[in-house]
Amino acid sequence: MSDQDFRPLADRIRPDNLEDYLGQSHILGKDKPLRVAIESGKLHSMIFWGPPGTGKTTLARLISNYSQAQFLSVSAVLSGVKDIRAAIDRAHQFYDIYQKPSILFVDEVHRFNKSQQDAFLPFVEDGTVSFIGATTENPSFELNNALLSRCKTYVLKSIQVDEMVRLLQRALSNKQLGLGDRAVKIADDVLQLIALQADGDARRALNFLEISVDLAAEENGQLSVNENIVQEVTSQSLRRFDKGGDLFYEQISAMHKSVRGSNPDAALYWMCRMLDGGCDPIYLVRRVVRMASEDIGNADPRGLELALNAWHTYERLGSPEGELAIAQAVSYLACAPKSNAVYMAYKAAMQCAKDSGSMDVPMHIRNAPTSLMKDMGYGKDYRYAHDEEEAYAAGETYFPAEIGEQEFYHPVERGLEIKIKQKLDYLRSQNKK
């Protein structure tokens, strides 16, 4: 048995042509610019951005095959500037001997710091190498603008279930590169289960398949992979969820927007997706409290109370009982009347405070706890609202004189803010009088 036989199944069946490459039809479909460039052998520097197991490395190797270029691979996890220079030297040597280009593939490129990323620039600029970087993180945040400006970014998407099933079927049928001479019996619904549990990651799906075959019992000369085996193999697998990564913020954004959009079903779905992926429930409920103030506000003040109660309940009960209280708060907020009036008022007031600087508090609303301060005019002519009709000092001013009266809070015509708006309109009319 050769050493290559010990490679993982995902590596053994890696395709060597575009026809066998599954997924990413949005960038590799017929007449798509990237496909045309690959088939014509025209190289350009590029960034592949997508979740794990979506074919970034495979696509880079395919590009190398089609362009007959030397494939140089560097991992940002294990390599430094010294390794980059060594790869560049190999590219120079290859060109001097064969008069052919080289592709420098950098996996997890976002893990390189600024100086390491800068080390690529001269060689990308002068054409020594065509640079291909692979990243699971948003290049806009993780890569230097100088490097990004020299590369075309392609977004790779999660592998769909039907595509994943075809990949697994190909692995089963490829006796030379796949599972060897072993005859494997596996029903379509079991393949479907593996594809679903892989969560869009082709590498994970193939690993699940290989382990399942290794654990399968032989029946009538065949290895029989059933649902029980697959469930055992996949039972401890986690959903794709990278705390602090793009997917994390995409999902919390989806949950927040579902609440704001008054869709309790979608809000609960994204909440459960995050919990299923291992998100800390305390982080979730903190965001729920934020939603209560930002998107419901005074249209239904009970929303904030319910969110805080959910937080307290979770701390008292823990998981899984406490998560139900979070679900209750999420569904309530999604159904509650919406208002961002407080949120907008807060931002406007903060901007005004920053723009206006350190203006003095008007004398009439300053506190005067000592006789000296009273003699200086602190609190002079202050009108005590409770002594006025309707407990409102109509016409009184509370802003610094330099900026005059301001209106930041504009209640909406929903929920409790309907009544709040009516009251403020009345009080403001009294001020004008």
Short mmCIF file of C-alpha atoms in Angstrom, two decimals:
data_model
loop_
_atom_site.label_atom_id
_atom_site.label_comp_id
_atom_site.label_asym_id
_atom_site.label_seq_id
_atom_site.Cartn_x
_atom_site.Cartn_y
_atom_site.Cartn_z
CA MET A 1 0.00 0.00 0.00
CA SER A 2 1.43 3.38 -1.02
CA ASP A 3 1.66 6.38 1.24
CA GLN A 4 -1.00 8.06 -0.86
CA ASP A 5 -3.51 5.44 0.27
CA PHE A 6 -3.43 7.02 3.70
CA ARG A 7 -4.58 10.41 2.47
CA PRO A 8 -8.07 11.41 3.59
CA LEU A 9 -10.87 10.61 1.17
CA ALA A 10 -11.44 14.33 0.56
CA ASP A 11 -7.90 14.63 -0.78
CA ARG A 12 -7.94 11.38 -2.77
CA ILE A 13 -10.97 12.31 -4.84
CA ARG A 14 -10.05 15.95 -5.38
CA PRO A 15 -11.15 16.69 -9.01
CA ASP A 16 -8.61 17.66 -11.67
CA ASN A 17 -11.05 19.28 -14.12
CA LEU A 18 -13.89 21.78 -13.96
CA GLU A 19 -16.50 19.26 -15.09
CA ASP A 20 -15.99 17.25 -11.91
CA TYR A 21 -15.93 20.29 -9.64
CA LEU A 22 -19.24 20.55 -7.78
CA GLY A 23 -20.86 23.78 -6.68
CA GLN A 24 -20.03 27.47 -7.19
CA SER A 25 -21.97 27.69 -10.45
CA HIS A 26 -22.46 31.41 -9.77
CA ILE A 27 -18.77 31.97 -10.59
CA LEU A 28 -17.93 28.83 -12.60
CA GLY A 29 -21.02 28.41 -14.77
CA LYS A 30 -20.81 28.47 -18.55
CA ASP A 31 -19.49 31.80 -19.86
CA LYS A 32 -18.83 33.13 -16.36
CA PRO A 33 -15.69 35.32 -16.39
CA LEU A 34 -13.72 33.11 -13.97
CA ARG A 35 -14.46 29.94 -15.92
CA VAL A 36 -13.49 31.60 -19.18
CA ALA A 37 -10.23 32.81 -17.60
CA ILE A 38 -9.42 29.35 -16.22
CA GLU A 39 -10.15 27.50 -19.46
CA SER A 40 -8.07 29.98 -21.44
CA GLY A 41 -5.19 29.67 -18.99
CA LYS A 42 -5.18 33.40 -18.29
CA LEU A 43 -4.00 33.97 -14.75
CA HIS A 44 -4.83 36.83 -12.46
CA SER A 45 -4.44 37.28 -8.72
CA MET A 46 -7.54 36.53 -6.70
CA ILE A 47 -9.03 35.97 -3.25
CA PHE A 48 -11.38 33.07 -2.54
CA TRP A 49 -13.67 33.93 0.36
CA GLY A 50 -16.02 31.29 1.73
CA PRO A 51 -16.81 28.85 4.54
CA PRO A 52 -14.63 25.77 5.17
CA GLY A 53 -15.03 22.87 2.79
CA THR A 54 -16.35 24.84 -0.17
CA GLY A 55 -13.50 24.00 -2.57
CA LYS A 56 -11.12 26.94 -2.26
CA THR A 57 -7.94 24.85 -2.33
CA THR A 58 -9.32 22.53 -5.01
CA LEU A 59 -10.20 25.45 -7.25
CA ALA A 60 -6.73 26.93 -6.84
CA ARG A 61 -5.17 23.61 -7.88
CA LEU A 62 -7.50 23.38 -10.88
CA ILE A 63 -6.39 26.83 -12.01
CA SER A 64 -2.79 25.66 -11.75
CA ASN A 65 -3.55 22.57 -13.87
CA TYR A 66 -5.31 24.51 -16.61
CA SER A 67 -2.61 27.16 -16.82
CA GLN A 68 0.26 24.63 -16.54
CA ALA A 69 1.67 26.78 -13.78
CA GLN A 70 3.79 25.64 -10.85
CA PHE A 71 1.63 25.35 -7.74
CA LEU A 72 3.28 26.77 -4.61
CA SER A 73 1.35 26.48 -1.37
CA VAL A 74 1.90 28.42 1.86
CA SER A 75 -0.18 28.17 5.02
CA ALA A 76 -0.56 31.39 6.97
CA VAL A 77 -1.00 29.27 10.10
CA LEU A 78 2.48 27.73 9.87
CA SER A 79 4.51 30.08 7.66
CA GLY A 80 6.24 33.44 7.93
CA VAL A 81 8.05 35.92 5.70
CA LYS A 82 10.97 33.49 5.36
CA ASP A 83 8.66 30.90 3.79
CA ILE A 84 7.20 33.52 1.47
CA ARG A 85 10.67 34.42 0.21
CA ALA A 86 11.54 30.75 -0.29
CA ALA A 87 8.40 30.29 -2.40
CA ILE A 88 9.26 33.37 -4.46
CA ASP A 89 12.77 31.98 -5.09
CA ARG A 90 11.22 28.74 -6.35
CA ALA A 91 8.96 30.75 -8.65
CA HIS A 92 11.97 32.57 -10.10
CA GLN A 93 13.84 29.30 -10.65
CA PHE A 94 10.83 27.65 -12.29
CA TYR A 95 10.42 30.54 -14.71
CA ASP A 96 14.13 30.61 -15.56
CA ILE A 97 14.10 26.89 -16.42
CA TYR A 98 10.65 26.37 -17.99
CA GLN A 99 9.54 29.89 -18.93
CA LYS A 100 6.24 29.19 -17.18
CA PRO A 101 4.41 31.08 -14.41
CA SER A 102 3.79 30.04 -10.82
CA ILE A 103 0.72 30.27 -8.64
CA LEU A 104 1.31 31.12 -5.00
CA PHE A 105 -1.61 29.78 -2.99
CA VAL A 106 -1.90 31.13 0.56
CA ASP A 107 -4.36 29.28 2.76
CA GLU A 108 -5.95 31.17 5.69
CA VAL A 109 -4.38 34.35 4.32
CA HIS A 110 -6.26 36.47 6.87
CA ARG A 111 -3.97 35.06 9.58
CA PHE A 112 -0.98 36.93 8.13
CA ASN A 113 -0.34 40.30 9.75
CA LYS A 114 0.10 43.54 7.79
CA SER A 115 3.85 43.21 7.27
CA GLN A 116 3.50 39.61 6.11
CA GLN A 117 0.77 40.57 3.66
CA ASP A 118 2.91 43.45 2.41
CA ALA A 119 5.67 40.95 1.59
CA PHE A 120 3.59 39.64 -1.33
CA LEU A 121 3.01 43.00 -2.98
CA PRO A 122 6.24 43.47 -5.03
CA PHE A 123 5.98 39.99 -6.52
CA VAL A 124 2.28 40.26 -7.31
CA GLU A 125 2.97 43.67 -8.85
CA ASP A 126 5.82 42.51 -11.12
CA GLY A 127 4.09 39.27 -12.13
CA THR A 128 6.55 36.89 -10.46
CA VAL A 129 3.56 34.96 -9.16
CA SER A 130 -0.17 34.94 -9.55
CA PHE A 131 -1.45 35.21 -6.01
CA ILE A 132 -4.44 33.19 -4.79
CA GLY A 133 -5.47 33.71 -1.19
CA ALA A 134 -8.09 31.62 0.61
CA THR A 135 -9.95 32.98 3.60
CA THR A 136 -13.00 32.21 5.70
CA GLU A 137 -13.10 35.80 6.97
CA ASN A 138 -14.34 38.97 5.30
CA PRO A 139 -11.40 40.25 3.19
CA SER A 140 -12.61 43.83 3.62
CA PHE A 141 -11.75 43.61 7.31
CA GLU A 142 -8.86 41.15 7.36
CA LEU A 143 -6.72 41.99 4.30
CA ASN A 144 -4.69 45.07 3.45
CA ASN A 145 -6.23 47.44 0.95
CA ALA A 146 -3.00 47.32 -1.05
CA LEU A 147 -3.28 43.55 -1.46
CA LEU A 148 -7.03 43.63 -2.08
CA SER A 149 -6.63 46.23 -4.82
CA ARG A 150 -4.38 43.83 -6.75
CA CYS A 151 -6.75 40.86 -6.48
CA LYS A 152 -10.21 39.96 -7.69
CA THR A 153 -12.37 38.62 -4.85
CA TYR A 154 -14.62 35.62 -5.51
CA VAL A 155 -17.19 34.53 -2.94
CA LEU A 156 -17.63 30.76 -2.57
CA LYS A 157 -20.91 29.51 -1.14
CA SER A 158 -21.77 26.53 1.04
CA ILE A 159 -22.27 23.28 -0.89
CA GLN A 160 -25.96 22.52 -1.34
CA VAL A 161 -27.39 19.22 -0.13
CA ASP A 162 -28.12 17.84 -3.61
CA GLU A 163 -24.58 18.71 -4.73
CA MET A 164 -23.20 17.07 -1.60
CA VAL A 165 -25.11 13.85 -2.31
CA ARG A 166 -23.65 13.74 -5.84
CA LEU A 167 -20.18 14.20 -4.35
CA LEU A 168 -20.72 11.29 -1.96
CA GLN A 169 -22.06 9.11 -4.79
CA ARG A 170 -18.96 9.91 -6.84
CA ALA A 171 -16.72 8.92 -3.93
CA LEU A 172 -18.55 5.59 -3.64
CA SER A 173 -18.29 4.86 -7.37
CA ASN A 174 -14.64 5.90 -7.80
CA LYS A 175 -12.91 2.62 -6.97
CA GLN A 176 -9.47 3.87 -7.97
CA LEU A 177 -9.41 7.04 -5.86
CA GLY A 178 -12.34 6.64 -3.51
CA LEU A 179 -13.04 3.82 -1.11
CA GLY A 180 -11.00 1.24 -3.00
CA ASP A 181 -12.30 -2.22 -3.76
CA ARG A 182 -14.70 -2.25 -0.84
CA ALA A 183 -18.29 -2.84 -1.90
CA VAL A 184 -20.46 -0.43 0.07
CA LYS A 185 -24.21 -0.58 0.48
CA ILE A 186 -25.74 2.73 1.51
CA ALA A 187 -29.27 3.98 0.86
CA ASP A 188 -30.00 7.38 -0.70
CA ASP A 189 -31.70 8.63 2.46
CA VAL A 190 -28.55 7.80 4.46
CA LEU A 191 -26.44 9.77 1.98
CA GLN A 192 -28.94 12.59 2.40
CA LEU A 193 -28.44 12.43 6.17
CA ILE A 194 -24.66 12.69 5.78
CA ALA A 195 -25.08 15.64 3.43
CA LEU A 196 -27.37 17.42 5.89
CA GLN A 197 -25.07 16.82 8.86
CA ALA A 198 -22.08 18.13 6.89
CA ASP A 199 -23.65 21.60 7.03
CA GLY A 200 -22.39 22.75 3.64
CA ASP A 201 -18.81 21.50 4.18
CA ALA A 202 -17.74 18.97 1.52
CA ARG A 203 -14.62 17.94 3.43
CA ARG A 204 -16.71 17.15 6.47
CA ALA A 205 -19.18 15.12 4.41
CA LEU A 206 -16.42 12.98 2.92
CA ASN A 207 -14.86 12.46 6.34
CA PHE A 208 -18.24 11.35 7.69
CA LEU A 209 -18.60 8.91 4.79
CA GLU A 210 -15.12 7.46 5.20
CA ILE A 211 -15.51 6.92 8.96
CA SER A 212 -18.96 5.41 8.47
CA VAL A 213 -17.58 2.90 5.96
CA ASP A 214 -14.73 2.02 8.34
CA LEU A 215 -17.28 1.28 11.10
CA ALA A 216 -19.75 -0.59 8.88
CA ALA A 217 -20.42 -4.28 9.35
CA GLU A 218 -20.11 -6.70 6.44
CA GLU A 219 -23.30 -8.26 5.13
CA ASN A 220 -23.28 -10.70 2.20
CA GLY A 221 -19.89 -9.47 1.04
CA GLN A 222 -20.85 -5.79 1.34
CA LEU A 223 -20.16 -3.15 3.94
CA SER A 224 -23.58 -1.90 5.03
CA VAL A 225 -23.76 1.73 6.15
CA ASN A 226 -27.07 2.41 7.85
CA GLU A 227 -28.65 5.40 9.55
CA ASN A 228 -27.57 4.30 13.02
CA ILE A 229 -23.90 4.30 12.04
CA VAL A 230 -24.16 7.74 10.44
CA GLN A 231 -25.95 9.17 13.46
CA GLU A 232 -23.23 7.78 15.71
CA VAL A 233 -20.49 9.29 13.54
CA THR A 234 -22.14 12.70 13.23
CA SER A 235 -23.70 12.98 16.68
CA GLN A 236 -20.94 15.16 18.15
CA SER A 237 -20.45 17.34 15.10
CA LEU A 238 -21.06 21.06 15.56
CA ARG A 239 -22.73 23.40 13.13
CA ARG A 240 -20.59 25.98 11.39
CA PHE A 241 -20.34 28.75 13.92
CA ASP A 242 -17.21 30.77 14.50
CA LYS A 243 -17.49 33.05 17.52
CA GLY A 244 -16.20 36.44 16.44
CA GLY A 245 -16.17 35.45 12.76
CA ASP A 246 -18.35 36.53 9.87
CA LEU A 247 -20.88 33.73 10.28
CA PHE A 248 -21.40 34.66 13.91
CA TYR A 249 -22.27 38.26 13.08
CA GLU A 250 -24.31 37.29 10.03
CA GLN A 251 -26.56 35.10 12.16
CA ILE A 252 -27.02 37.58 15.01
CA SER A 253 -27.79 40.21 12.36
CA ALA A 254 -30.39 37.88 10.83
CA MET A 255 -32.00 37.34 14.23
CA HIS A 256 -32.06 41.08 14.99
CA LYS A 257 -33.53 41.96 11.61
CA SER A 258 -36.17 39.24 11.98
CA VAL A 259 -37.27 40.76 15.30
CA ARG A 260 -37.29 44.23 13.75
CA GLY A 261 -39.27 42.85 10.81
CA SER A 262 -41.94 41.40 13.17
CA ASN A 263 -41.31 37.80 12.13
CA PRO A 264 -41.23 35.68 15.31
CA ASP A 265 -40.73 32.43 13.40
CA ALA A 266 -37.57 33.61 11.64
CA ALA A 267 -36.30 35.25 14.82
CA LEU A 268 -36.67 31.97 16.73
CA TYR A 269 -35.04 30.05 13.87
CA TRP A 270 -31.91 32.20 13.91
CA MET A 271 -31.83 32.11 17.69
CA CYS A 272 -31.89 28.30 17.59
CA ARG A 273 -29.29 28.21 14.82
CA MET A 274 -26.92 30.15 17.06
CA LEU A 275 -27.66 28.04 20.13
CA ASP A 276 -27.24 24.87 18.07
CA GLY A 277 -23.87 26.18 16.90
CA GLY A 278 -22.63 26.73 20.43
CA CYS A 279 -23.37 30.42 20.99
CA ASP A 280 -23.31 31.56 24.61
CA PRO A 281 -26.96 32.20 25.59
CA ILE A 282 -25.85 35.15 27.72
CA TYR A 283 -24.53 36.86 24.59
CA LEU A 284 -27.84 36.21 22.85
CA VAL A 285 -29.97 37.61 25.66
CA ARG A 286 -27.75 40.69 25.90
CA ARG A 287 -28.51 41.35 22.25
CA VAL A 288 -32.22 40.77 22.94
CA VAL A 289 -32.10 43.50 25.59
CA ARG A 290 -30.53 45.80 23.01
CA MET A 291 -33.32 44.99 20.54
CA ALA A 292 -35.93 45.89 23.15
CA SER A 293 -34.57 49.41 23.43
CA GLU A 294 -33.50 49.95 19.83
CA ASP A 295 -36.49 48.60 17.93
CA ILE A 296 -39.43 48.57 20.34
CA GLY A 297 -38.56 51.30 22.81
CA ASN A 298 -41.50 53.19 24.27
CA ALA A 299 -43.95 51.68 21.81
CA ASP A 300 -44.07 48.82 24.34
CA PRO A 301 -41.86 49.36 27.41
CA ARG A 302 -42.81 45.90 28.62
CA GLY A 303 -40.45 44.52 25.97
CA LEU A 304 -37.37 45.71 27.84
CA GLU A 305 -38.75 44.34 31.11
CA LEU A 306 -39.40 40.95 29.52
CA ALA A 307 -35.91 40.88 27.99
CA LEU A 308 -34.29 41.64 31.34
CA ASN A 309 -36.47 39.00 33.01
CA ALA A 310 -35.29 36.48 30.40
CA TRP A 311 -31.68 37.32 31.22
CA HIS A 312 -32.33 36.93 34.95
CA THR A 313 -34.26 33.69 34.39
CA TYR A 314 -31.45 32.17 32.34
CA GLU A 315 -28.91 33.04 35.03
CA ARG A 316 -31.15 31.37 37.62
CA LEU A 317 -32.06 28.23 35.64
CA GLY A 318 -29.21 27.74 33.20
CA SER A 319 -29.52 25.59 30.08
CA PRO A 320 -31.78 24.26 28.65
CA GLU A 321 -34.66 25.54 30.82
CA GLY A 322 -33.49 29.16 30.77
CA GLU A 323 -33.30 29.24 26.99
CA LEU A 324 -37.10 29.02 26.84
CA ALA A 325 -37.31 32.38 28.62
CA ILE A 326 -35.04 33.88 25.95
CA ALA A 327 -37.29 32.39 23.28
CA GLN A 328 -40.29 33.96 25.00
CA ALA A 329 -38.64 37.38 24.97
CA VAL A 330 -37.58 37.03 21.32
CA SER A 331 -41.07 36.07 20.16
CA TYR A 332 -42.67 38.86 22.22
CA LEU A 333 -40.34 41.52 20.82
CA ALA A 334 -40.93 40.30 17.28
CA CYS A 335 -44.69 40.69 17.76
CA ALA A 336 -44.53 43.99 19.67
CA PRO A 337 -45.22 47.38 18.04
CA LYS A 338 -41.99 48.83 16.66
CA SER A 339 -40.37 52.18 17.30
CA ASN A 340 -36.79 53.33 16.92
CA ALA A 341 -37.69 56.83 18.12
CA VAL A 342 -35.67 56.52 21.35
CA TYR A 343 -32.70 55.10 19.44
CA MET A 344 -32.78 57.94 16.91
CA ALA A 345 -33.30 60.54 19.66
CA TYR A 346 -30.31 59.18 21.57
CA LYS A 347 -28.07 59.37 18.49
CA ALA A 348 -29.25 62.89 17.67
CA ALA A 349 -28.74 64.08 21.25
CA MET A 350 -25.27 62.50 21.39
CA GLN A 351 -24.29 64.21 18.15
CA CYS A 352 -25.59 67.54 19.45
CA ALA A 353 -23.63 67.11 22.68
CA LYS A 354 -20.43 66.38 20.73
CA ASP A 355 -20.95 69.27 18.33
CA SER A 356 -21.92 71.90 20.94
CA GLY A 357 -19.00 71.35 23.29
CA SER A 358 -18.90 72.25 27.00
CA MET A 359 -21.69 74.77 27.31
CA ASP A 360 -22.67 76.01 30.76
CA VAL A 361 -25.78 74.73 32.50
CA PRO A 362 -28.35 77.58 32.55
CA MET A 363 -28.34 79.36 35.92
CA HIS A 364 -32.02 78.80 36.64
CA ILE A 365 -31.75 74.99 36.57
CA ARG A 366 -28.54 74.71 38.56
CA ASN A 367 -28.75 73.24 42.04
CA ALA A 368 -28.06 75.63 44.92
CA PRO A 369 -27.26 73.62 48.06
CA THR A 370 -25.29 76.48 49.72
CA SER A 371 -26.07 80.14 50.46
CA LEU A 372 -23.05 81.21 48.41
CA MET A 373 -24.44 79.49 45.37
CA LYS A 374 -27.85 81.07 45.94
CA ASP A 375 -26.19 84.48 46.18
CA MET A 376 -24.48 83.80 42.86
CA GLY A 377 -27.88 83.23 41.22
CA TYR A 378 -27.92 79.45 41.10
CA GLY A 379 -31.54 78.30 40.76
CA LYS A 380 -32.91 81.84 40.52
CA ASP A 381 -36.30 82.04 38.79
CA TYR A 382 -36.54 78.25 38.55
CA ARG A 383 -40.16 77.15 38.14
CA TYR A 384 -41.01 74.03 40.12
CA ALA A 385 -43.17 72.02 37.73
CA HIS A 386 -45.33 70.48 40.45
CA ASP A 387 -46.51 73.93 41.47
CA GLU A 388 -47.71 74.72 37.94
CA GLU A 389 -51.01 73.85 36.30
CA GLU A 390 -50.99 70.22 35.07
CA ALA A 391 -47.56 69.93 36.77
CA TYR A 392 -45.99 71.48 33.70
CA ALA A 393 -44.06 74.74 33.53
CA ALA A 394 -45.11 75.83 30.05
CA GLY A 395 -42.48 77.85 28.24
CA GLU A 396 -39.64 76.90 30.61
CA THR A 397 -36.27 76.26 28.94
CA TYR A 398 -33.81 73.52 29.88
CA PHE A 399 -31.19 73.71 27.12
CA PRO A 400 -28.10 75.95 27.11
CA ALA A 401 -29.09 79.35 25.71
CA GLU A 402 -26.47 79.03 22.94
CA ILE A 403 -28.21 76.14 21.22
CA GLY A 404 -31.82 76.97 22.07
CA GLU A 405 -34.66 74.46 22.23
CA GLN A 406 -34.13 71.16 20.42
CA GLU A 407 -36.43 68.27 19.52
CA PHE A 408 -34.70 64.87 19.35
CA TYR A 409 -37.50 62.51 20.33
CA HIS A 410 -40.25 61.98 17.76
CA PRO A 411 -42.63 59.21 18.89
CA VAL A 412 -44.20 57.07 16.18
CA GLU A 413 -47.89 56.32 15.64
CA ARG A 414 -47.60 52.81 17.08
CA GLY A 415 -48.21 51.24 20.47
CA LEU A 416 -47.88 53.33 23.60
CA GLU A 417 -45.99 56.00 21.65
CA ILE A 418 -49.30 57.08 20.13
CA LYS A 419 -50.29 58.45 23.53
CA ILE A 420 -46.79 59.73 24.23
CA LYS A 421 -46.86 61.65 20.95
CA GLN A 422 -50.24 63.13 21.77
CA LYS A 423 -48.97 64.33 25.13
CA LEU A 424 -45.75 65.81 23.73
CA ASP A 425 -47.68 67.58 20.97
CA TYR A 426 -49.96 69.09 23.63
CA LEU A 427 -47.07 70.17 25.88
CA ARG A 428 -45.20 71.69 22.97
CA SER A 429 -48.31 73.62 21.98
CA GLN A 430 -48.45 74.96 25.55
CA ASN A 431 -44.84 76.09 25.22
CA LYS A 432 -45.70 78.08 22.10
CA LYS A 433 -48.55 79.77 23.90
#
